[in-house]
mmCIF file of C-alpha atoms in Angstrom:
data_model
loop_
_atom_site.group_PDB
_atom_site.id
_atom_site.type_symbol
_atom_site.label_atom_id
_atom_site.label_comp_id
_atom_site.label_asym_id
_atom_site.label_seq_id
_atom_site.Cartn_x
_atom_site.Cartn_y
_atom_site.Cartn_z
ATOM 1 C CA MET A 1 -61.775 -5.104 -12.320
ATOM 2 C CA SER A 2 -63.315 -8.872 -12.288
ATOM 3 C CA THR A 3 -60.415 -11.247 -10.000
ATOM 4 C CA PRO A 4 -59.022 -14.083 -11.260
ATOM 5 C CA THR A 5 -60.433 -17.529 -10.640
ATOM 6 C CA SER A 6 -58.446 -20.698 -9.532
ATOM 7 C CA GLN A 7 -58.269 -23.825 -11.832
ATOM 8 C CA PRO A 8 -58.883 -26.993 -10.178
ATOM 9 C CA GLY A 9 -56.414 -28.464 -7.804
ATOM 10 C CA PHE A 10 -53.396 -24.741 -8.505
ATOM 11 C CA PRO A 11 -54.072 -21.816 -6.463
ATOM 12 C CA VAL A 12 -54.209 -18.010 -8.422
ATOM 13 C CA THR A 13 -50.705 -17.522 -6.568
ATOM 14 C CA SER A 14 -48.965 -20.058 -9.133
ATOM 15 C CA ASN A 15 -50.759 -18.529 -12.077
ATOM 16 C CA TYR A 16 -49.156 -15.260 -11.551
ATOM 17 C CA LEU A 17 -45.732 -16.898 -11.125
ATOM 18 C CA PHE A 18 -46.108 -18.903 -13.904
ATOM 19 C CA ILE A 19 -46.692 -15.459 -16.096
ATOM 20 C CA LYS A 20 -44.042 -13.572 -14.693
ATOM 21 C CA VAL A 21 -41.267 -16.248 -14.916
ATOM 22 C CA SER A 22 -42.740 -16.811 -18.693
ATOM 23 C CA CYS A 23 -42.168 -12.997 -19.624
ATOM 24 C CA TRP A 24 -38.884 -13.027 -17.528
ATOM 25 C CA PHE A 25 -37.497 -15.753 -19.792
ATOM 26 C CA SER A 26 -38.842 -14.200 -23.286
ATOM 27 C CA GLY A 27 -37.264 -10.958 -21.893
ATOM 28 C CA LEU A 28 -33.799 -12.821 -21.500
ATOM 29 C CA ALA A 29 -34.152 -14.667 -24.390
ATOM 30 C CA LEU A 30 -35.063 -11.403 -27.001
ATOM 31 C CA ALA A 31 -31.561 -9.306 -25.193
ATOM 32 C CA ILE A 32 -29.859 -12.749 -26.155
ATOM 33 C CA LEU A 33 -30.564 -12.513 -29.446
ATOM 34 C CA LEU A 34 -30.523 -8.647 -30.350
ATOM 35 C CA THR A 35 -26.565 -9.352 -28.732
ATOM 36 C CA MET A 36 -25.757 -11.944 -30.946
ATOM 37 C CA MET A 37 -26.976 -10.248 -34.427
ATOM 38 C CA PRO A 38 -24.142 -9.043 -36.820
ATOM 39 C CA ALA A 39 -23.149 -5.386 -36.877
ATOM 40 C CA ARG A 40 -23.668 -3.394 -40.063
ATOM 41 C CA ALA A 41 -21.834 -0.461 -40.725
ATOM 42 C CA GLN A 42 -24.024 2.665 -41.367
ATOM 43 C CA GLU A 43 -22.987 5.900 -42.125
ATOM 44 C CA PRO A 44 -25.125 9.242 -41.272
ATOM 45 C CA GLY A 45 -28.558 9.615 -42.664
ATOM 46 C CA THR A 46 -28.187 6.443 -45.180
ATOM 47 C CA ALA A 47 -30.050 2.993 -44.302
ATOM 48 C CA PRO A 48 -27.367 0.017 -42.971
ATOM 49 C CA THR A 49 -25.573 -1.496 -45.716
ATOM 50 C CA LEU A 50 -24.122 -4.723 -45.564
ATOM 51 C CA SER A 51 -19.956 -4.256 -44.701
ATOM 52 C CA TYR A 52 -17.659 -6.155 -47.993
ATOM 53 C CA GLU A 53 -14.485 -4.564 -46.191
ATOM 54 C CA GLY A 54 -11.678 -6.783 -46.763
ATOM 55 C CA GLN A 55 -13.423 -9.679 -48.702
ATOM 56 C CA LYS A 56 -11.666 -11.059 -51.442
ATOM 57 C CA VAL A 57 -12.714 -9.013 -55.138
ATOM 58 C CA SER A 58 -13.092 -11.569 -58.188
ATOM 59 C CA SER A 59 -13.846 -9.361 -61.191
ATOM 60 C CA VAL A 60 -13.854 -5.649 -61.627
ATOM 61 C CA GLU A 61 -15.964 -4.573 -64.728
ATOM 62 C CA VAL A 62 -16.650 -0.832 -65.769
ATOM 63 C CA ALA A 63 -20.796 -1.545 -67.784
ATOM 64 C CA GLY A 64 -23.490 0.576 -69.859
ATOM 65 C CA ARG A 65 -21.172 2.560 -72.509
ATOM 66 C CA PRO A 66 -19.627 0.983 -75.199
ATOM 67 C CA ASP A 67 -19.206 4.563 -77.093
ATOM 68 C CA LEU A 68 -15.912 4.616 -74.584
ATOM 69 C CA ASN A 69 -12.589 3.514 -74.726
ATOM 70 C CA ARG A 70 -12.321 0.540 -73.143
ATOM 71 C CA HIS A 71 -8.977 1.184 -72.193
ATOM 72 C CA SER A 72 -9.042 4.806 -70.652
ATOM 73 C CA VAL A 73 -12.248 3.724 -68.972
ATOM 74 C CA GLU A 74 -10.181 0.258 -67.201
ATOM 75 C CA ALA A 75 -7.160 2.761 -66.268
ATOM 76 C CA LEU A 76 -9.548 4.693 -63.359
ATOM 77 C CA ILE A 77 -10.214 1.734 -61.595
ATOM 78 C CA ARG A 78 -8.735 2.128 -58.426
ATOM 79 C CA GLN A 79 -10.023 -0.980 -57.082
ATOM 80 C CA PRO A 80 -8.212 -4.083 -58.381
ATOM 81 C CA MET A 81 -8.597 -7.291 -58.915
ATOM 82 C CA ASN A 82 -7.520 -10.860 -56.724
ATOM 83 C CA ALA A 83 -7.213 -8.110 -54.143
ATOM 84 C CA PRO A 84 -9.207 -7.351 -50.369
ATOM 85 C CA TYR A 85 -12.177 -5.105 -50.672
ATOM 86 C CA LYS A 86 -11.313 -1.586 -49.771
ATOM 87 C CA GLN A 87 -14.739 0.994 -49.586
ATOM 88 C CA GLU A 88 -12.420 4.019 -50.230
ATOM 89 C CA GLN A 89 -10.916 2.696 -53.234
ATOM 90 C CA VAL A 90 -14.490 2.234 -54.902
ATOM 91 C CA ASP A 91 -15.290 5.617 -54.189
ATOM 92 C CA ALA A 92 -12.026 6.474 -55.698
ATOM 93 C CA THR A 93 -13.276 4.211 -58.693
ATOM 94 C CA LEU A 94 -16.900 6.489 -58.194
ATOM 95 C CA ALA A 95 -15.539 9.472 -58.684
ATOM 96 C CA ALA A 96 -13.112 8.979 -61.032
ATOM 97 C CA LEU A 97 -15.865 7.482 -63.513
ATOM 98 C CA LYS A 98 -18.107 10.492 -62.521
ATOM 99 C CA LYS A 99 -15.929 13.151 -64.646
ATOM 100 C CA LEU A 100 -15.893 11.365 -67.681
ATOM 101 C CA ASN A 101 -17.555 12.798 -71.040
ATOM 102 C CA GLY A 102 -21.252 12.654 -71.455
ATOM 103 C CA VAL A 103 -21.553 10.733 -67.643
ATOM 104 C CA THR A 104 -24.804 11.595 -65.863
ATOM 105 C CA ASP A 105 -23.976 9.100 -62.840
ATOM 106 C CA VAL A 106 -22.523 5.546 -61.685
ATOM 107 C CA THR A 107 -23.881 3.191 -59.753
ATOM 108 C CA THR A 108 -22.447 0.333 -58.111
ATOM 109 C CA ASP A 109 -23.792 -3.228 -57.736
ATOM 110 C CA VAL A 110 -21.223 -5.597 -55.767
ATOM 111 C CA GLN A 111 -22.514 -9.820 -55.898
ATOM 112 C CA PRO A 112 -20.562 -12.252 -53.257
ATOM 113 C CA GLU A 113 -19.769 -15.264 -55.936
ATOM 114 C CA ALA A 114 -17.581 -18.133 -55.388
ATOM 115 C CA ASN A 115 -14.571 -16.865 -56.094
ATOM 116 C CA GLY A 116 -14.843 -13.688 -54.436
ATOM 117 C CA LEU A 117 -17.179 -10.644 -54.981
ATOM 118 C CA ARG A 118 -17.883 -8.940 -58.763
ATOM 119 C CA ILE A 119 -17.769 -5.838 -59.046
ATOM 120 C CA LEU A 120 -19.823 -3.762 -61.398
ATOM 121 C CA PHE A 121 -19.820 -0.237 -62.294
ATOM 122 C CA VAL A 122 -22.678 0.794 -64.267
ATOM 123 C CA LEU A 123 -22.703 4.211 -66.233
ATOM 124 C CA GLN A 124 -25.669 6.319 -66.691
ATOM 125 C CA PRO A 125 -27.167 6.757 -68.998
ATOM 126 C CA GLY A 126 -25.791 3.124 -69.636
ATOM 127 C CA TYR A 127 -26.940 0.643 -72.914
ATOM 128 C CA TYR A 128 -28.153 -3.075 -72.226
ATOM 129 C CA PHE A 129 -27.940 -5.652 -73.903
ATOM 130 C CA GLY A 130 -30.162 -6.266 -76.419
ATOM 131 C CA ILE A 131 -30.709 -9.243 -79.448
ATOM 132 C CA PHE A 132 -27.612 -11.960 -80.418
ATOM 133 C CA GLN A 133 -27.362 -12.359 -83.791
ATOM 134 C CA PHE A 134 -24.774 -16.045 -85.523
ATOM 135 C CA PRO A 135 -25.164 -15.323 -89.225
ATOM 136 C CA LYS A 136 -24.110 -18.170 -91.280
ATOM 137 C CA ALA A 137 -24.131 -20.418 -88.051
ATOM 138 C CA THR A 138 -27.550 -20.669 -88.224
ATOM 139 C CA SER A 139 -27.793 -22.860 -91.385
ATOM 140 C CA HIS A 140 -25.657 -25.611 -88.982
ATOM 141 C CA PHE A 141 -27.558 -25.104 -85.416
ATOM 142 C CA THR A 142 -30.768 -24.202 -84.380
ATOM 143 C CA TYR A 143 -31.534 -20.289 -83.167
ATOM 144 C CA THR A 144 -32.262 -21.252 -80.153
ATOM 145 C CA ARG A 145 -29.101 -23.776 -79.272
ATOM 146 C CA LEU A 146 -26.289 -20.685 -79.868
ATOM 147 C CA LEU A 147 -28.213 -18.803 -77.586
ATOM 148 C CA GLN A 148 -27.507 -21.360 -75.172
ATOM 149 C CA ALA A 149 -23.762 -21.940 -75.984
ATOM 150 C CA ALA A 150 -23.615 -18.371 -76.097
ATOM 151 C CA ASN A 151 -25.172 -18.212 -72.440
ATOM 152 C CA TYR A 152 -27.157 -15.144 -73.601
ATOM 153 C CA PRO A 153 -27.803 -12.339 -70.790
ATOM 154 C CA ARG A 154 -30.707 -10.885 -70.122
ATOM 155 C CA GLN A 155 -31.691 -7.334 -68.884
ATOM 156 C CA GLU A 156 -27.889 -6.862 -68.032
ATOM 157 C CA PRO A 157 -25.775 -3.431 -69.242
ATOM 158 C CA TYR A 158 -23.450 -3.650 -71.726
ATOM 159 C CA THR A 159 -20.015 -5.462 -70.286
ATOM 160 C CA ARG A 160 -17.259 -5.972 -72.873
ATOM 161 C CA ALA A 161 -15.998 -8.676 -70.747
ATOM 162 C CA ARG A 162 -19.430 -10.091 -71.582
ATOM 163 C CA VAL A 163 -18.960 -10.397 -75.192
ATOM 164 C CA ASP A 164 -15.824 -12.060 -74.900
ATOM 165 C CA GLU A 165 -16.761 -15.130 -73.197
ATOM 166 C CA ALA A 166 -20.001 -14.871 -75.261
ATOM 167 C CA THR A 167 -17.381 -15.695 -78.340
ATOM 168 C CA SER A 168 -14.982 -18.035 -76.250
ATOM 169 C CA ASN A 169 -18.494 -19.857 -75.565
ATOM 170 C CA LEU A 170 -19.486 -19.963 -78.918
ATOM 171 C CA LEU A 171 -16.222 -21.249 -80.286
ATOM 172 C CA SER A 172 -15.894 -23.970 -77.783
ATOM 173 C CA PHE A 173 -18.836 -25.020 -78.655
ATOM 174 C CA TYR A 174 -18.050 -25.403 -82.165
ATOM 175 C CA HIS A 175 -14.929 -26.910 -81.781
ATOM 176 C CA ARG A 176 -17.009 -29.407 -79.339
ATOM 177 C CA ALA A 177 -19.101 -30.224 -82.588
ATOM 178 C CA GLY A 178 -15.966 -30.754 -85.232
ATOM 179 C CA TYR A 179 -15.729 -27.009 -86.185
ATOM 180 C CA PHE A 180 -11.887 -27.397 -84.796
ATOM 181 C CA ARG A 181 -10.617 -23.877 -87.266
ATOM 182 C CA ALA A 182 -13.672 -22.097 -86.936
ATOM 183 C CA THR A 183 -13.613 -18.197 -85.641
ATOM 184 C CA VAL A 184 -16.407 -15.787 -84.510
ATOM 185 C CA GLU A 185 -15.938 -11.910 -84.965
ATOM 186 C CA PRO A 186 -18.167 -9.766 -82.994
ATOM 187 C CA GLN A 187 -19.925 -6.665 -84.182
ATOM 188 C CA LEU A 188 -21.587 -4.505 -81.799
ATOM 189 C CA GLU A 189 -24.672 -2.995 -83.463
ATOM 190 C CA VAL A 190 -26.013 0.477 -81.573
ATOM 191 C CA ASP A 191 -29.629 1.185 -80.912
ATOM 192 C CA GLN A 192 -28.954 5.029 -79.600
ATOM 193 C CA GLN A 193 -32.730 5.328 -79.852
ATOM 194 C CA HIS A 194 -33.989 2.632 -77.476
ATOM 195 C CA GLY A 195 -30.377 2.565 -75.441
ATOM 196 C CA ILE A 196 -29.814 -1.240 -76.473
ATOM 197 C CA VAL A 197 -26.698 -3.279 -77.644
ATOM 198 C CA ASN A 198 -27.160 -5.793 -80.438
ATOM 199 C CA VAL A 199 -24.018 -8.183 -81.045
ATOM 200 C CA SER A 200 -23.631 -10.004 -84.337
ATOM 201 C CA PHE A 201 -21.225 -12.655 -83.994
ATOM 202 C CA LEU A 202 -20.353 -13.281 -87.339
ATOM 203 C CA SER A 203 -18.964 -17.413 -87.348
ATOM 204 C CA THR A 204 -16.596 -18.511 -90.088
ATOM 205 C CA LEU A 205 -16.957 -22.720 -89.160
ATOM 206 C CA HIS A 206 -15.251 -23.922 -92.282
ATOM 207 C CA LYS A 207 -15.155 -27.867 -92.683
ATOM 208 C CA ARG A 208 -16.043 -30.294 -89.680
ATOM 209 C CA ALA A 209 -12.928 -32.390 -89.242
ATOM 210 C CA ASN A 210 -12.681 -36.201 -90.039
ATOM 211 C CA PHE A 211 -11.649 -38.692 -87.502
ATOM 212 C CA GLY A 212 -8.091 -39.923 -87.663
ATOM 213 C CA GLU A 213 -5.795 -42.553 -86.026
ATOM 214 C CA VAL A 214 -7.860 -43.941 -82.908
ATOM 215 C CA TYR A 215 -5.601 -44.942 -80.549
ATOM 216 C CA ILE A 216 -6.699 -46.602 -76.829
ATOM 217 C CA GLU A 217 -3.602 -46.362 -74.223
ATOM 218 C CA GLY A 218 -3.611 -47.945 -70.512
ATOM 219 C CA LEU A 219 -4.252 -51.377 -71.206
ATOM 220 C CA GLN A 220 -2.477 -54.794 -72.407
ATOM 221 C CA PRO A 221 -1.589 -54.686 -76.125
ATOM 222 C CA ASP A 222 -4.008 -57.461 -77.119
ATOM 223 C CA GLU A 223 -6.866 -55.631 -74.548
ATOM 224 C CA GLU A 224 -6.358 -52.779 -76.881
ATOM 225 C CA LYS A 225 -6.350 -54.437 -80.173
ATOM 226 C CA LEU A 226 -9.178 -55.916 -79.103
ATOM 227 C CA LEU A 227 -10.993 -52.357 -78.069
ATOM 228 C CA GLU A 228 -9.487 -50.286 -81.038
ATOM 229 C CA GLY A 229 -11.321 -53.733 -83.166
ATOM 230 C CA SER A 230 -14.965 -52.452 -81.458
ATOM 231 C CA LEU A 231 -15.525 -49.897 -82.774
ATOM 232 C CA ARG A 232 -15.586 -51.166 -85.993
ATOM 233 C CA SER A 233 -17.376 -54.092 -85.343
ATOM 234 C CA TRP A 234 -21.422 -54.563 -86.547
ATOM 235 C CA ARG A 235 -22.800 -53.533 -82.845
ATOM 236 C CA ALA A 236 -20.988 -50.202 -83.077
ATOM 237 C CA ARG A 237 -23.011 -49.771 -86.226
ATOM 238 C CA LEU A 238 -25.820 -50.520 -84.121
ATOM 239 C CA ARG A 239 -25.570 -48.157 -82.149
ATOM 240 C CA ALA A 240 -24.362 -44.732 -84.432
ATOM 241 C CA ALA A 241 -20.762 -45.978 -82.646
ATOM 242 C CA TYR A 242 -18.633 -46.528 -85.382
ATOM 243 C CA ILE A 243 -15.507 -44.824 -86.271
ATOM 244 C CA LYS A 244 -12.539 -45.363 -88.220
ATOM 245 C CA PRO A 245 -10.110 -42.964 -89.686
ATOM 246 C CA GLY A 246 -12.053 -40.431 -92.637
ATOM 247 C CA LYS A 247 -15.608 -40.875 -91.149
ATOM 248 C CA GLN A 248 -17.178 -37.445 -90.253
ATOM 249 C CA TYR A 249 -16.419 -36.355 -86.652
ATOM 250 C CA THR A 250 -19.314 -35.288 -84.395
ATOM 251 C CA LEU A 251 -19.837 -35.478 -80.993
ATOM 252 C CA LYS A 252 -22.390 -37.376 -80.616
ATOM 253 C CA ARG A 253 -20.467 -40.492 -82.344
ATOM 254 C CA LEU A 254 -17.350 -39.431 -80.280
ATOM 255 C CA GLN A 255 -19.338 -40.448 -76.906
#
């Protein structure tokens, strides 16, 4: 083994002291870092998993099986919403769902969201969303725009709550467009061979609304009258902002 050589102006012992002190500080920093890392709950024979115990649960859904009675399945849920997460209650729900007729397994997906934890129990064999269709509505809006309005889920297991949400989104979209009497009725088409659920949203738009009386409030009477008149001016016509009673309602014109 060769003998270490000294650098000009520095004795050999200084290099050994520097290396020894650096190693000691590195070891101390590593020990402090390990003690500051959060502990994770671990069961024997399983990989470490993050514990959600005690955190607020914002929603609990059962997915994957449109053929089962919704109310019967929801009666088996032991973990309530708007309550602290308890692993014991989640495990009890899993055990109850696995006893359902035709269910071979149940997987759990827990996702932290802004309002709390979203717990999704996916029944196996499970069905996933296929395509969304919008009979009658595509004559008024493009198919792509309707998909965006419904917030189409991609590669998600079927849940009735997701269908209800899409229905509500479509109604809000129709109302903003002036179809205030519109109705939406979702119908399921289950493809057992491919394990997918196609949804047809039967939309009846009825007649688009017209503008009625226009009122501007919060100003002096003379200012209100002036602004109301500006909505029927030539300048408003050029800007496609002309509003008068009986003219067809459009969101663009209102904006």
